[in-house]
Amino acid sequence: MSIQWFPGHMNAARKKAAESMEKVDLVIEVLDARLPQASSNPMIESLRRERQRPCLKILNKSDLADPAATKAWLAYFSAQPKVSAVALSCRKPVEVAKLPALCLKLAPHRGTALKPLRLMIMGIPNVGKSTLMNALLKKRVAKVGDEPAVTKTQQRLLLGNNIVLIDTPGLMWPKIAHPSDGLMLAASHAIGVNAIIEEEVACFLADQLLMHYPQLLAKRYGQPVDALDGPGMIETIARARGYRLRGGGLDLEKAAHTLLQDYRSGALGRVSLETPESRAALLASYVVAPSDAIPQEAQEAE
Ligand code: G4P
């Protein structure tokens, strides 16, 4: 599977983020609640620890995630020092309205007229940073350039309650440490993929769903799914929906696309692709390849 990240982008993003972090009291890290660890960027964590900044982790899109998995992730993150975690949907203004109070709790020495609480929002693409910003500001704001190379004026946006949002490029490219992270990120649309890889991503997703949520697949496509594997599930969708190519064969590409769309939109139901337990099992099974044994900092400097 050829999903890559680019060291050049990572270096530029790290430098920018490090500069921005100097000027803030609190980091809001937006994660995708369906894959909180795969959608986090270890660089954000290492930077904020270096600078000793507290962090509010937002498990966004929790309307799409499995509530039991989300509960486990909240406990997992909240046990970390200087971290608070909250699950919500940035599309719901009442849920976003709870955030200022949580932010002030994490930086109690700030939040006065003289010392406003300065925060920045960070995260990988498509996790909902802009949606969050708009909900916090109760209006649409133009995006500050996400590309590290684009220089734009930094904005200070007042949120009320003596809180200032430093609007600075907070986008971090995902660091894909494990192949399954790449597949989870692609399934959730945090990274784009071409049509060929889309089928591979859909097969991975189908396998995950068959393992953990077979009843949702059976309900959505009206077919028994007991004896299926990932590719078999895609075929079943193509047959059930009558997706045919000109020659009469099954249109697997269309079926793959349908499955991905149904997962992304929530049409399948509430699904999570990882839990703290599955993450721990993944890490335990991971054999360090010689190239991975190079310290991360050194790899990024290459
Ligand atoms: P980014 O700045 O981090 O790149 O993400 P952005 O806010 O642009 O959000 C990416 C997509 O995720 C958007 O959908 C947005 O509406 C959706 N989204 C954000 N927060 C939530 C949430 O809490 N729940 C759900 N279900 N979706 C959320 P889009 O398809 O790009 O556009 P559209 O749906 O707004 O048309």
Short mmCIF file of C-alpha atoms and ligand atoms in Angstrom, two decimals:
data_model
loop_
_atom_site.label_atom_id
_atom_site.label_comp_id
_atom_site.label_asym_id
_atom_site.label_seq_id
_atom_site.Cartn_x
_atom_site.Cartn_y
_atom_site.Cartn_z
CA MET A 1 0.00 0.00 0.00
CA SER A 2 1.65 3.20 -1.12
CA ILE A 3 0.33 5.88 1.20
CA GLN A 4 3.23 8.15 1.99
CA TRP A 5 4.04 11.19 4.05
CA PHE A 6 6.60 13.70 2.97
CA PRO A 7 9.51 14.63 5.25
CA GLY A 8 9.87 18.06 3.60
CA HIS A 9 6.29 19.00 4.48
CA MET A 10 6.71 17.57 7.95
CA ASN A 11 9.81 19.64 8.64
CA ALA A 12 8.22 22.89 7.51
CA ALA A 13 5.04 22.12 9.47
CA ARG A 14 7.02 21.29 12.60
CA LYS A 15 8.98 24.54 12.44
CA LYS A 16 5.81 26.60 12.00
CA ALA A 17 3.98 24.76 14.73
CA ALA A 18 6.90 25.17 17.14
CA GLU A 19 6.91 28.94 16.52
CA SER A 20 3.14 29.18 16.95
CA MET A 21 3.17 27.11 20.11
CA GLU A 22 5.50 29.61 21.78
CA LYS A 23 2.71 32.16 21.64
CA VAL A 24 -0.14 30.10 23.07
CA ASP A 25 -1.14 28.79 26.49
CA LEU A 26 -3.19 25.83 25.36
CA VAL A 27 -3.29 23.49 22.37
CA ILE A 28 -6.57 22.10 21.11
CA GLU A 29 -5.88 18.92 19.18
CA VAL A 30 -8.75 17.79 17.00
CA LEU A 31 -8.93 14.02 16.45
CA ASP A 32 -11.34 11.83 14.55
CA ALA A 33 -13.32 9.97 17.24
CA ARG A 34 -13.51 6.88 15.01
CA LEU A 35 -9.71 6.53 14.93
CA PRO A 36 -8.29 8.81 17.61
CA GLN A 37 -4.77 7.47 17.71
CA ALA A 38 -4.33 6.94 13.98
CA SER A 39 -5.62 10.48 13.41
CA SER A 40 -3.25 12.05 15.92
CA ASN A 41 0.19 13.27 14.95
CA PRO A 42 2.94 12.32 17.40
CA MET A 43 4.72 15.53 16.45
CA ILE A 44 1.97 17.65 18.03
CA GLU A 45 2.33 15.64 21.22
CA SER A 46 6.12 15.92 21.32
CA LEU A 47 6.05 19.68 20.57
CA ARG A 48 3.50 20.51 23.22
CA ARG A 49 5.35 18.41 25.80
CA GLU A 50 8.61 20.16 24.92
CA ARG A 51 6.91 23.51 25.40
CA GLN A 52 4.93 22.21 28.42
CA ARG A 53 1.60 23.30 26.99
CA PRO A 54 -1.59 21.64 28.25
CA CYS A 55 -3.82 20.04 25.66
CA LEU A 56 -7.53 19.62 25.12
CA LYS A 57 -8.08 16.62 22.87
CA ILE A 58 -11.34 16.84 20.99
CA LEU A 59 -12.69 13.53 19.73
CA ASN A 60 -14.68 15.10 16.94
CA LYS A 61 -17.29 13.42 14.74
CA SER A 62 -18.41 11.44 17.77
CA ASP A 63 -21.84 11.36 16.11
CA LEU A 64 -20.27 8.84 13.69
CA ALA A 65 -18.25 6.83 16.25
CA ASP A 66 -19.16 3.83 18.40
CA PRO A 67 -20.09 5.28 21.83
CA ALA A 68 -18.45 2.39 23.75
CA ALA A 69 -15.12 2.90 21.96
CA THR A 70 -15.34 6.66 22.48
CA LYS A 71 -15.88 6.17 26.21
CA ALA A 72 -12.76 3.99 26.39
CA TRP A 73 -10.71 6.58 24.47
CA LEU A 74 -11.86 9.41 26.75
CA ALA A 75 -10.65 7.47 29.79
CA TYR A 76 -7.38 6.68 28.01
CA PHE A 77 -6.56 10.29 27.07
CA SER A 78 -7.83 11.84 30.30
CA ALA A 79 -5.33 9.70 32.25
CA GLN A 80 -2.45 11.53 30.53
CA PRO A 81 -0.76 14.44 32.35
CA LYS A 82 -1.91 17.95 31.39
CA VAL A 83 -4.54 16.50 29.06
CA SER A 84 -8.31 16.74 29.04
CA ALA A 85 -10.41 14.93 26.48
CA VAL A 86 -13.92 15.56 25.29
CA ALA A 87 -16.05 13.87 22.64
CA LEU A 88 -18.39 15.97 20.55
CA SER A 89 -19.62 16.90 17.14
CA CYS A 90 -18.35 20.24 15.92
CA ARG A 91 -21.47 20.44 13.77
CA LYS A 92 -23.52 20.86 16.98
CA PRO A 93 -23.13 24.39 18.36
CA VAL A 94 -24.47 23.47 21.84
CA GLU A 95 -21.68 20.93 22.25
CA VAL A 96 -19.01 23.37 21.08
CA ALA A 97 -20.34 25.98 23.54
CA LYS A 98 -19.01 23.83 26.41
CA LEU A 99 -15.42 24.16 25.24
CA PRO A 100 -14.40 27.62 26.58
CA ALA A 101 -15.03 26.51 30.19
CA LEU A 102 -12.95 23.34 29.63
CA CYS A 103 -10.12 25.41 28.15
CA LEU A 104 -10.06 27.81 31.09
CA LYS A 105 -9.86 24.86 33.49
CA LEU A 106 -6.71 23.60 31.75
CA ALA A 107 -4.91 26.96 32.02
CA PRO A 108 -6.23 28.47 35.27
CA HIS A 109 -3.50 31.15 35.40
CA ARG A 110 -4.89 32.72 32.21
CA GLY A 111 -8.30 34.02 31.17
CA THR A 112 -8.29 37.55 32.53
CA ALA A 113 -8.46 40.83 30.62
CA LEU A 114 -4.75 41.36 31.25
CA LYS A 115 -3.77 37.78 30.56
CA PRO A 116 -6.19 36.33 28.05
CA LEU A 117 -6.09 32.62 27.39
CA ARG A 118 -4.42 32.10 24.00
CA LEU A 119 -5.18 28.90 22.21
CA MET A 120 -4.43 27.26 18.90
CA ILE A 121 -6.23 24.48 17.05
CA MET A 122 -4.19 21.68 15.52
CA GLY A 123 -4.86 18.45 13.70
CA ILE A 124 -4.43 16.46 10.52
CA PRO A 125 -6.55 17.27 7.43
CA ASN A 126 -10.31 16.76 7.46
CA VAL A 127 -10.75 16.11 11.20
CA GLY A 128 -12.96 19.21 11.53
CA LYS A 129 -10.66 22.09 12.52
CA SER A 130 -12.45 24.67 10.35
CA THR A 131 -15.86 23.46 11.44
CA LEU A 132 -14.74 23.83 15.06
CA MET A 133 -13.33 27.29 14.47
CA ASN A 134 -16.51 28.47 12.80
CA ALA A 135 -18.63 27.03 15.61
CA LEU A 136 -16.48 28.67 18.28
CA LEU A 137 -16.64 32.02 16.51
CA LYS A 138 -20.30 31.55 15.55
CA LYS A 139 -19.46 32.66 12.01
CA ARG A 140 -17.49 31.49 9.01
CA VAL A 141 -13.88 32.61 8.96
CA ALA A 142 -11.54 32.34 6.04
CA LYS A 143 -8.96 29.62 6.45
CA VAL A 144 -5.41 30.59 7.21
CA GLY A 145 -3.21 28.79 4.66
CA ASP A 146 -2.77 25.20 5.70
CA GLU A 147 0.20 24.60 3.43
CA PRO A 148 3.39 25.19 5.37
CA ALA A 149 4.91 27.17 2.51
CA VAL A 150 2.07 29.70 2.34
CA THR A 151 2.71 32.80 4.41
CA LYS A 152 -0.42 34.53 5.60
CA THR A 153 -1.08 37.08 8.28
CA GLN A 154 -1.76 35.58 11.63
CA GLN A 155 -5.17 36.41 12.99
CA ARG A 156 -6.19 36.87 16.63
CA LEU A 157 -9.85 36.04 17.02
CA LEU A 158 -11.71 36.91 20.19
CA LEU A 159 -13.93 34.16 21.57
CA GLY A 160 -15.24 36.05 24.61
CA ASN A 161 -14.49 35.09 28.24
CA ASN A 162 -11.00 36.54 27.72
CA ILE A 163 -10.08 33.77 25.32
CA VAL A 164 -8.18 34.49 22.12
CA LEU A 165 -7.88 32.04 19.29
CA ILE A 166 -4.58 32.41 17.50
CA ASP A 167 -5.49 31.40 13.98
CA THR A 168 -2.33 29.97 12.63
CA PRO A 169 -1.69 27.10 10.24
CA GLY A 170 -2.40 24.18 12.52
CA LEU A 171 -2.47 21.46 9.94
CA MET A 172 -0.13 18.55 10.38
CA TRP A 173 0.27 15.87 7.78
CA PRO A 174 -0.49 12.49 9.28
CA LYS A 175 2.60 10.53 10.23
CA ILE A 176 1.74 7.05 9.11
CA ALA A 177 3.57 4.76 11.46
CA HIS A 178 1.73 1.56 10.57
CA PRO A 179 0.15 0.40 7.30
CA SER A 180 -3.22 -0.03 9.03
CA ASP A 181 -3.10 3.65 10.07
CA GLY A 182 -2.82 4.61 6.40
CA LEU A 183 -5.81 2.44 5.58
CA MET A 184 -7.89 3.85 8.45
CA LEU A 185 -6.99 7.42 7.46
CA ALA A 186 -7.82 6.76 3.82
CA ALA A 187 -11.14 5.10 4.72
CA SER A 188 -12.02 8.17 6.81
CA HIS A 189 -10.94 10.57 4.05
CA ALA A 190 -8.08 12.22 5.94
CA ILE A 191 -5.85 11.33 3.00
CA GLY A 192 -6.89 11.09 -0.61
CA VAL A 193 -6.43 7.90 -2.60
CA ASN A 194 -6.82 6.96 -6.24
CA ALA A 195 -9.42 4.52 -7.55
CA ILE A 196 -7.12 1.49 -7.48
CA ILE A 197 -6.14 2.02 -3.90
CA GLU A 198 -9.76 2.86 -3.07
CA GLU A 199 -10.65 -0.81 -3.63
CA GLU A 200 -7.88 -1.91 -1.30
CA VAL A 201 -9.02 0.59 1.32
CA ALA A 202 -12.63 -0.60 0.97
CA CYS A 203 -11.54 -4.25 1.40
CA PHE A 204 -9.68 -3.31 4.57
CA LEU A 205 -12.74 -1.43 5.83
CA ALA A 206 -15.03 -4.35 4.94
CA ASP A 207 -12.76 -6.72 6.89
CA GLN A 208 -12.87 -4.45 9.94
CA LEU A 209 -16.63 -4.09 9.73
CA LEU A 210 -17.15 -7.84 9.29
CA MET A 211 -15.06 -8.42 12.39
CA HIS A 212 -16.65 -5.81 14.64
CA TYR A 213 -19.96 -4.67 13.15
CA PRO A 214 -21.34 -7.48 10.91
CA GLN A 215 -24.92 -6.65 11.88
CA LEU A 216 -24.57 -3.12 10.46
CA LEU A 217 -23.41 -4.50 7.10
CA ALA A 218 -26.23 -7.07 6.99
CA LYS A 219 -28.79 -4.36 7.74
CA ARG A 220 -27.47 -1.80 5.28
CA TYR A 221 -27.15 -4.15 2.30
CA GLY A 222 -29.91 -6.63 3.19
CA GLN A 223 -27.64 -9.66 2.75
CA PRO A 224 -26.25 -12.38 5.03
CA VAL A 225 -22.59 -11.61 5.73
CA ASP A 226 -21.53 -14.50 8.00
CA ALA A 227 -19.16 -16.34 5.66
CA LEU A 228 -17.69 -13.30 3.90
CA ASP A 229 -14.24 -11.75 3.83
CA GLY A 230 -13.44 -8.18 2.69
CA PRO A 231 -13.40 -8.80 -1.10
CA GLY A 232 -16.47 -11.04 -0.74
CA MET A 233 -18.30 -8.21 0.99
CA ILE A 234 -17.52 -5.81 -1.86
CA GLU A 235 -18.82 -8.40 -4.35
CA THR A 236 -21.97 -8.84 -2.26
CA ILE A 237 -22.60 -5.08 -2.29
CA ALA A 238 -22.12 -4.96 -6.08
CA ARG A 239 -24.58 -7.85 -6.54
CA ALA A 240 -27.13 -6.51 -4.06
CA ARG A 241 -27.11 -3.07 -5.69
CA GLY A 242 -26.98 -4.37 -9.28
CA TYR A 243 -23.67 -2.62 -10.03
CA ARG A 244 -22.63 -4.09 -13.39
CA LEU A 245 -19.99 -3.23 -15.96
CA ARG A 246 -20.86 -3.03 -19.67
CA GLY A 247 -19.76 -6.62 -20.26
CA GLY A 248 -22.00 -7.81 -17.44
CA GLY A 249 -19.30 -8.32 -14.78
CA LEU A 250 -19.63 -6.84 -11.30
CA ASP A 251 -18.61 -3.20 -10.91
CA LEU A 252 -16.41 -3.66 -7.84
CA GLU A 253 -15.02 -0.13 -8.03
CA LYS A 254 -18.49 1.33 -7.63
CA ALA A 255 -19.29 -1.08 -4.79
CA ALA A 256 -16.03 -0.14 -3.03
CA HIS A 257 -16.93 3.52 -3.37
CA THR A 258 -20.42 2.89 -1.98
CA LEU A 259 -19.05 1.16 1.12
CA LEU A 260 -16.59 3.99 1.77
CA GLN A 261 -19.29 6.62 1.31
CA ASP A 262 -21.68 4.76 3.61
CA TYR A 263 -19.01 4.58 6.31
CA ARG A 264 -17.95 8.23 5.91
CA SER A 265 -21.46 9.62 5.97
CA GLY A 266 -22.61 7.49 8.89
CA ALA A 267 -25.23 5.71 6.75
CA LEU A 268 -23.88 2.38 8.04
CA GLY A 269 -24.30 3.39 11.66
CA ARG A 270 -21.86 4.40 14.38
CA VAL A 271 -18.53 2.70 13.83
CA SER A 272 -15.05 3.02 15.36
CA LEU A 273 -11.98 1.60 13.66
CA GLU A 274 -9.81 1.33 16.76
CA THR A 275 -10.02 1.12 20.54
CA PRO A 276 -7.26 1.55 23.15
CA GLU A 277 -7.09 -2.27 23.32
CA SER A 278 -6.79 -2.77 19.56
CA ARG A 279 -4.12 -0.07 19.48
CA ALA A 280 -2.15 -1.76 22.25
CA ALA A 281 -2.41 -5.09 20.39
CA LEU A 282 -1.20 -3.43 17.18
CA LEU A 283 1.81 -1.90 18.91
CA ALA A 284 2.63 -5.19 20.61
CA SER A 285 2.59 -7.01 17.26
CA TYR A 286 4.75 -4.41 15.55
CA VAL A 287 8.25 -5.61 14.77
CA VAL A 288 10.66 -2.70 14.42
CA ALA A 289 12.20 -2.75 10.96
CA PRO A 290 15.84 -1.55 10.77
CA SER A 291 14.77 1.68 8.99
CA ASP A 292 12.27 2.45 11.78
CA ALA A 293 14.95 2.10 14.42
CA ILE A 294 16.33 5.52 13.40
CA PRO A 295 15.10 8.09 15.93
CA GLN A 296 12.11 10.10 14.65
CA GLU A 297 13.93 13.43 14.97
CA ALA A 298 16.76 12.16 12.79
CA GLN A 299 14.33 10.86 10.17
CA GLU A 300 12.58 14.23 10.02
CA ALA A 301 15.89 16.05 9.61
CA GLU A 302 16.80 13.90 6.60
P1 G4P B 1 -10.37 20.44 8.52
O1 G4P B 1 -10.52 21.93 8.69
O2 G4P B 1 -9.76 19.79 9.71
O3 G4P B 1 -9.70 20.03 7.26
O4 G4P B 1 -11.85 19.81 8.45
P2 G4P B 1 -13.25 20.52 8.11
O5 G4P B 1 -13.69 21.39 9.23
O6 G4P B 1 -13.18 21.10 6.75
O7 G4P B 1 -14.21 19.24 8.10
C1 G4P B 1 -14.02 18.15 7.20
C2 G4P B 1 -15.35 17.46 6.95
O8 G4P B 1 -15.80 16.87 8.18
C3 G4P B 1 -16.46 18.40 6.51
O9 G4P B 1 -17.30 17.66 5.67
C4 G4P B 1 -17.21 18.69 7.80
O10 G4P B 1 -18.54 19.09 7.60
C5 G4P B 1 -17.13 17.33 8.46
N1 G4P B 1 -17.28 17.40 9.93
C6 G4P B 1 -16.64 18.24 10.78
N2 G4P B 1 -17.04 18.01 12.04
C7 G4P B 1 -17.94 17.00 11.98
C8 G4P B 1 -18.70 16.30 12.97
O11 G4P B 1 -18.62 16.55 14.17
N3 G4P B 1 -19.52 15.31 12.53
C9 G4P B 1 -19.62 14.99 11.21
N4 G4P B 1 -20.46 14.00 10.88
N5 G4P B 1 -18.91 15.62 10.26
C10 G4P B 1 -18.10 16.61 10.64
P3 G4P B 1 -17.29 17.78 4.10
O12 G4P B 1 -17.89 16.54 3.56
O13 G4P B 1 -15.95 18.18 3.60
O14 G4P B 1 -18.18 18.95 3.81
P4 G4P B 1 -19.67 19.14 4.29
O15 G4P B 1 -20.15 17.86 4.92
O16 G4P B 1 -19.63 20.28 5.26
O17 G4P B 1 -20.37 19.43 3.02
#
